[in-house]
């Protein structure tokens, strides 16, 4: 098997994108900048891609680096989840709850809900599977998790659900994209006819977009990517406009790394739901988590 990238190097790459420079990423990792630079150089050789653009003013992610950093964020997050899960197994105990959630809910809402659950029931060990909405529905139907959280226009077949929040999709572009300076509102036919960076089929974001575009002539996507971070990275790199949850791009819009394109005549609102197997309503800690989530709606 080929040598895999190490987690420290992947974390460095993610931090360069989030903190803005290799020097700041190195400081966050507690290492000297030359050592951090060598790690990134090894990662570039391993992947065969230029990840950093180096100049006398410092280092920044290349277009390829932004895309890879999005994928790297998923790998690092999964590693942290592995450690947390192992810790829960080592502690033992009888209070276990397994839930699954779509990426937007998992990244931006569930941490707060699970924190409140932990405050109410400190002995409960909660495990989280992060996947797209279709994957969540499959896990709930298979009985692998007690409760799921999905995005999209409807409750998946075979499941019951309860609304726990609302969201809207937004069109975003890099600051240098022509749409960032347009003076007219973007209309549905023009958006649909534009090759976009979008989430993969099966995600709630993609399902909502597919429903909105169903009556319009639609171009094939420029890129289909499996995470919000990867889609954001591609949009920031100027690959094409992207459509994502407002939750997912809040930080980038605030800092100016992405620009929202105002729309006319398109309803990109969507509903966030908790779901469970029909006829088997949540009980115990799953019911408590559901109540916490529903109360926040």
Short mmCIF file of C-alpha atoms in Angstrom, two decimals:
data_model
loop_
_atom_site.label_atom_id
_atom_site.label_comp_id
_atom_site.label_asym_id
_atom_site.label_seq_id
_atom_site.Cartn_x
_atom_site.Cartn_y
_atom_site.Cartn_z
CA UNK A 1 0.00 0.00 0.00
CA UNK A 2 1.27 3.49 -0.82
CA UNK A 3 2.25 5.66 2.12
CA UNK A 4 -0.72 7.68 3.36
CA UNK A 5 -0.50 11.36 4.33
CA UNK A 6 0.00 11.88 8.06
CA UNK A 7 -2.62 13.68 10.13
CA UNK A 8 -0.24 16.40 11.34
CA UNK A 9 0.47 17.50 7.76
CA UNK A 10 -3.22 17.41 6.87
CA UNK A 11 -4.03 19.49 9.96
CA UNK A 12 -1.37 22.00 8.93
CA UNK A 13 -2.90 22.31 5.49
CA UNK A 14 -6.37 22.87 6.96
CA UNK A 15 -5.00 25.50 9.36
CA UNK A 16 -3.22 27.37 6.57
CA UNK A 17 -6.61 27.85 4.92
CA UNK A 18 -8.40 28.75 8.15
CA UNK A 19 -5.69 30.94 9.74
CA UNK A 20 -4.39 32.53 6.55
CA UNK A 21 -0.70 31.66 6.57
CA UNK A 22 1.78 28.84 7.09
CA UNK A 23 3.40 30.74 9.95
CA UNK A 24 0.17 30.95 11.92
CA UNK A 25 -0.62 27.30 11.17
CA UNK A 26 2.84 26.30 12.45
CA UNK A 27 2.34 28.27 15.66
CA UNK A 28 -1.05 26.63 16.20
CA UNK A 29 0.65 23.23 15.86
CA UNK A 30 3.47 24.22 18.22
CA UNK A 31 6.23 23.73 15.66
CA UNK A 32 8.81 25.88 13.90
CA UNK A 33 7.80 27.24 10.51
CA UNK A 34 10.66 25.47 8.64
CA UNK A 35 9.45 22.15 10.02
CA UNK A 36 5.91 22.94 8.96
CA UNK A 37 7.14 23.92 5.50
CA UNK A 38 8.97 20.60 5.13
CA UNK A 39 5.84 18.68 6.12
CA UNK A 40 3.75 20.48 3.50
CA UNK A 41 6.45 19.91 0.89
CA UNK A 42 6.37 16.16 1.64
CA UNK A 43 2.59 16.22 1.35
CA UNK A 44 2.86 17.97 -2.03
CA UNK A 45 5.25 15.30 -3.27
CA UNK A 46 3.00 12.54 -1.91
CA UNK A 47 -0.11 13.89 -3.63
CA UNK A 48 1.64 15.23 -6.72
CA UNK A 49 -0.10 18.61 -6.37
CA UNK A 50 1.09 22.15 -5.59
CA UNK A 51 -0.66 22.98 -2.34
CA UNK A 52 1.07 26.20 -1.28
CA UNK A 53 1.96 29.30 -3.25
CA UNK A 54 5.16 30.59 -1.68
CA UNK A 55 6.26 34.23 -1.96
CA UNK A 56 8.39 36.71 0.03
CA UNK A 57 5.15 37.87 1.69
CA UNK A 58 4.34 34.38 2.94
CA UNK A 59 2.53 31.24 1.86
CA UNK A 60 -1.09 30.75 0.85
CA UNK A 61 -3.11 27.84 -0.47
CA UNK A 62 -3.17 27.29 -4.20
CA UNK A 63 -6.40 26.47 -6.00
CA UNK A 64 -5.57 22.77 -5.63
CA UNK A 65 -4.60 23.34 -2.00
CA UNK A 66 -7.99 24.81 -1.16
CA UNK A 67 -9.77 21.79 -2.60
CA UNK A 68 -7.46 19.30 -0.86
CA UNK A 69 -7.80 21.24 2.41
CA UNK A 70 -11.55 20.66 2.28
CA UNK A 71 -11.01 16.93 1.97
CA UNK A 72 -8.30 17.01 4.64
CA UNK A 73 -10.72 18.63 7.09
CA UNK A 74 -12.98 15.57 6.77
CA UNK A 75 -10.10 13.18 7.44
CA UNK A 76 -8.93 15.12 10.51
CA UNK A 77 -12.49 15.34 11.82
CA UNK A 78 -12.95 11.59 11.37
CA UNK A 79 -9.73 10.94 13.30
CA UNK A 80 -10.95 13.07 16.20
CA UNK A 81 -14.25 11.18 16.16
CA UNK A 82 -12.34 7.88 16.30
CA UNK A 83 -10.45 9.04 19.40
CA UNK A 84 -13.65 10.24 21.06
CA UNK A 85 -15.39 6.94 20.28
CA UNK A 86 -12.47 4.92 21.67
CA UNK A 87 -12.57 7.03 24.81
CA UNK A 88 -16.26 6.26 25.22
CA UNK A 89 -15.63 2.52 24.80
CA UNK A 90 -12.79 2.64 27.32
CA UNK A 91 -14.98 4.38 29.90
CA UNK A 92 -17.71 1.80 29.45
CA UNK A 93 -21.16 2.45 30.85
CA UNK A 94 -24.70 1.63 29.86
CA UNK A 95 -25.99 4.98 28.59
CA UNK A 96 -25.30 4.85 24.84
CA UNK A 97 -26.93 6.83 22.06
CA UNK A 98 -26.10 6.54 18.37
CA UNK A 99 -27.35 9.19 15.96
CA UNK A 100 -26.67 10.07 12.35
CA UNK A 101 -26.81 13.51 10.77
CA UNK A 102 -26.33 15.21 7.46
CA UNK A 103 -23.18 17.30 7.24
CA UNK A 104 -24.78 20.71 7.66
CA UNK A 105 -26.72 19.67 10.77
CA UNK A 106 -23.71 17.77 12.15
CA UNK A 107 -21.29 20.65 11.68
CA UNK A 108 -23.40 23.63 12.71
CA UNK A 109 -26.27 22.51 14.97
CA UNK A 110 -25.68 19.13 16.60
CA UNK A 111 -22.63 20.14 18.68
CA UNK A 112 -24.85 22.54 20.65
CA UNK A 113 -27.68 20.01 20.96
CA UNK A 114 -25.35 17.25 22.11
CA UNK A 115 -23.71 19.63 24.57
CA UNK A 116 -27.09 20.33 26.13
CA UNK A 117 -27.86 16.60 26.22
CA UNK A 118 -24.56 15.99 28.00
CA UNK A 119 -25.38 18.70 30.53
CA UNK A 120 -28.74 17.05 31.26
CA UNK A 121 -27.53 13.44 31.14
CA UNK A 122 -23.77 13.36 31.86
CA UNK A 123 -23.59 9.56 31.76
CA UNK A 124 -24.92 9.25 28.21
CA UNK A 125 -22.27 8.38 25.63
CA UNK A 126 -23.38 9.81 22.29
CA UNK A 127 -21.88 8.63 19.01
CA UNK A 128 -22.43 10.50 15.76
CA UNK A 129 -22.31 9.20 12.17
CA UNK A 130 -21.85 12.04 9.69
CA UNK A 131 -23.03 11.37 6.14
CA UNK A 132 -25.42 12.85 3.59
CA UNK A 133 -29.20 12.83 4.03
CA UNK A 134 -29.67 9.65 2.00
CA UNK A 135 -27.06 7.90 4.13
CA UNK A 136 -28.79 9.05 7.31
CA UNK A 137 -32.11 7.62 6.10
CA UNK A 138 -30.43 4.29 5.27
CA UNK A 139 -28.86 4.03 8.72
CA UNK A 140 -32.13 4.83 10.50
CA UNK A 141 -34.09 2.34 8.39
CA UNK A 142 -31.48 -0.35 9.04
CA UNK A 143 -31.72 0.21 12.81
CA UNK A 144 -28.05 1.21 13.01
CA UNK A 145 -28.92 4.49 14.75
CA UNK A 146 -31.84 5.51 16.91
CA UNK A 147 -32.31 8.99 15.54
CA UNK A 148 -31.30 10.84 12.38
CA UNK A 149 -31.18 14.45 11.22
CA UNK A 150 -31.68 15.30 7.56
CA UNK A 151 -32.09 18.23 5.17
CA UNK A 152 -34.37 18.29 2.19
CA UNK A 153 -37.90 18.89 0.95
CA UNK A 154 -39.59 15.75 2.36
CA UNK A 155 -39.41 13.02 5.00
CA UNK A 156 -37.66 9.97 3.48
CA UNK A 157 -39.83 6.92 2.75
CA UNK A 158 -40.39 4.59 5.69
CA UNK A 159 -39.54 7.23 8.29
CA UNK A 160 -41.44 9.58 10.55
CA UNK A 161 -40.10 13.04 11.24
CA UNK A 162 -40.32 16.29 13.14
CA UNK A 163 -39.14 19.74 12.07
CA UNK A 164 -36.16 20.93 14.12
CA UNK A 165 -35.06 23.96 12.14
CA UNK A 166 -35.00 25.94 8.91
CA UNK A 167 -32.22 26.76 6.52
CA UNK A 168 -31.73 28.36 3.13
CA UNK A 169 -29.33 27.73 0.32
CA UNK A 170 -27.23 30.60 -1.01
CA UNK A 171 -25.23 31.12 -4.18
CA UNK A 172 -21.64 32.10 -3.42
CA UNK A 173 -18.63 33.05 -5.55
CA UNK A 174 -15.02 34.05 -5.04
CA UNK A 175 -14.50 37.82 -4.62
CA UNK A 176 -12.86 37.96 -8.05
CA UNK A 177 -15.76 36.29 -9.87
CA UNK A 178 -17.82 38.55 -12.20
CA UNK A 179 -21.00 37.71 -10.29
CA UNK A 180 -19.51 39.27 -7.16
CA UNK A 181 -19.82 42.70 -8.86
CA UNK A 182 -23.06 42.23 -10.78
CA UNK A 183 -25.70 44.94 -10.40
CA UNK A 184 -28.73 42.85 -11.31
CA UNK A 185 -30.32 40.04 -9.32
CA UNK A 186 -29.51 36.53 -10.46
CA UNK A 187 -32.55 34.76 -11.89
CA UNK A 188 -33.35 31.07 -11.88
CA UNK A 189 -32.79 30.31 -15.60
CA UNK A 190 -29.32 31.87 -15.59
CA UNK A 191 -28.32 30.03 -12.41
CA UNK A 192 -29.65 26.72 -13.71
CA UNK A 193 -27.79 27.14 -17.03
CA UNK A 194 -24.47 27.76 -15.26
CA UNK A 195 -22.13 24.83 -14.43
CA UNK A 196 -21.90 24.94 -10.63
CA UNK A 197 -19.90 23.38 -7.83
CA UNK A 198 -22.47 21.33 -5.93
CA UNK A 199 -22.80 18.62 -3.30
CA UNK A 200 -23.11 15.00 -4.35
CA UNK A 201 -26.42 13.25 -5.19
CA UNK A 202 -28.02 12.04 -1.98
CA UNK A 203 -27.20 15.13 0.02
CA UNK A 204 -30.06 17.31 1.27
CA UNK A 205 -28.46 20.35 -0.36
CA UNK A 206 -28.38 18.64 -3.74
CA UNK A 207 -31.92 17.29 -3.37
CA UNK A 208 -33.29 20.78 -2.64
CA UNK A 209 -31.42 22.23 -5.62
CA UNK A 210 -32.65 19.44 -7.90
CA UNK A 211 -36.27 20.17 -6.93
CA UNK A 212 -35.82 23.91 -7.54
CA UNK A 213 -34.24 23.30 -10.95
CA UNK A 214 -36.69 20.59 -12.01
CA UNK A 215 -38.63 22.89 -14.34
CA UNK A 216 -35.58 24.70 -15.75
CA UNK A 217 -33.03 23.86 -18.43
CA UNK A 218 -30.02 22.82 -16.39
CA UNK A 219 -26.32 22.60 -17.13
CA UNK A 220 -24.25 19.68 -15.84
CA UNK A 221 -22.34 20.47 -12.63
CA UNK A 222 -18.78 21.70 -12.94
CA UNK A 223 -17.86 19.65 -9.86
CA UNK A 224 -19.74 17.31 -7.52
CA UNK A 225 -18.04 17.14 -4.11
CA UNK A 226 -18.81 15.18 -0.98
CA UNK A 227 -18.52 17.83 1.71
CA UNK A 228 -19.36 21.45 2.44
CA UNK A 229 -15.69 22.18 3.03
CA UNK A 230 -14.67 20.85 -0.38
CA UNK A 231 -17.40 22.84 -2.14
CA UNK A 232 -16.33 26.00 -0.31
CA UNK A 233 -12.69 25.38 -1.21
CA UNK A 234 -13.53 25.02 -4.89
CA UNK A 235 -15.65 28.18 -4.87
CA UNK A 236 -12.93 30.16 -3.11
CA UNK A 237 -10.44 28.90 -5.69
CA UNK A 238 -12.61 30.38 -8.44
CA UNK A 239 -13.59 27.05 -10.01
CA UNK A 240 -17.25 28.09 -10.41
CA UNK A 241 -20.16 29.49 -8.38
CA UNK A 242 -21.39 27.18 -5.61
CA UNK A 243 -24.68 26.56 -3.84
CA UNK A 244 -24.48 25.77 -0.12
CA UNK A 245 -26.30 26.15 3.17
CA UNK A 246 -26.19 29.62 4.69
CA UNK A 247 -24.91 27.94 7.86
CA UNK A 248 -21.95 26.48 5.97
CA UNK A 249 -20.73 29.78 4.49
CA UNK A 250 -21.49 32.17 7.34
CA UNK A 251 -17.84 32.59 8.35
CA UNK A 252 -16.61 32.98 4.76
CA UNK A 253 -19.23 35.63 3.99
CA UNK A 254 -18.33 37.53 7.16
CA UNK A 255 -14.61 37.58 6.32
CA UNK A 256 -15.10 38.28 2.60
CA UNK A 257 -13.57 35.02 1.41
CA UNK A 258 -16.85 34.35 -0.41
CA UNK A 259 -19.53 36.70 -1.72
CA UNK A 260 -23.25 35.91 -1.75
CA UNK A 261 -25.04 36.52 -5.05
CA UNK A 262 -28.57 37.89 -4.48
CA UNK A 263 -31.36 35.94 -6.20
CA UNK A 264 -34.70 36.84 -7.74
CA UNK A 265 -37.67 34.51 -7.97
CA UNK A 266 -36.03 31.42 -6.47
CA UNK A 267 -37.10 29.89 -3.15
CA UNK A 268 -34.08 28.08 -1.75
CA UNK A 269 -35.49 27.68 1.77
CA UNK A 270 -35.51 24.18 3.21
CA UNK A 271 -36.54 22.30 6.32
CA UNK A 272 -34.29 20.46 8.76
CA UNK A 273 -35.85 17.38 10.34
CA UNK A 274 -35.24 14.71 12.93
CA UNK A 275 -36.27 11.28 11.60
CA UNK A 276 -36.87 7.83 13.06
CA UNK A 277 -38.34 4.53 11.92
CA UNK A 278 -42.09 4.80 11.44
CA UNK A 279 -43.92 3.28 14.39
CA UNK A 280 -40.84 3.44 16.62
CA UNK A 281 -40.72 6.91 18.18
CA UNK A 282 -37.53 7.82 20.06
CA UNK A 283 -37.28 6.91 23.73
CA UNK A 284 -34.82 7.63 26.53
CA UNK A 285 -31.86 9.83 25.63
CA UNK A 286 -32.91 9.87 21.95
CA UNK A 287 -36.25 11.41 22.97
CA UNK A 288 -34.41 13.97 25.09
CA UNK A 289 -32.16 14.91 22.18
CA UNK A 290 -35.19 15.22 19.92
CA UNK A 291 -36.87 17.56 22.41
CA UNK A 292 -33.73 19.68 22.64
CA UNK A 293 -33.48 19.96 18.86
CA UNK A 294 -37.20 20.66 18.39
CA UNK A 295 -37.12 23.36 21.07
CA UNK A 296 -34.42 25.19 19.09
CA UNK A 297 -36.59 25.35 15.93
#
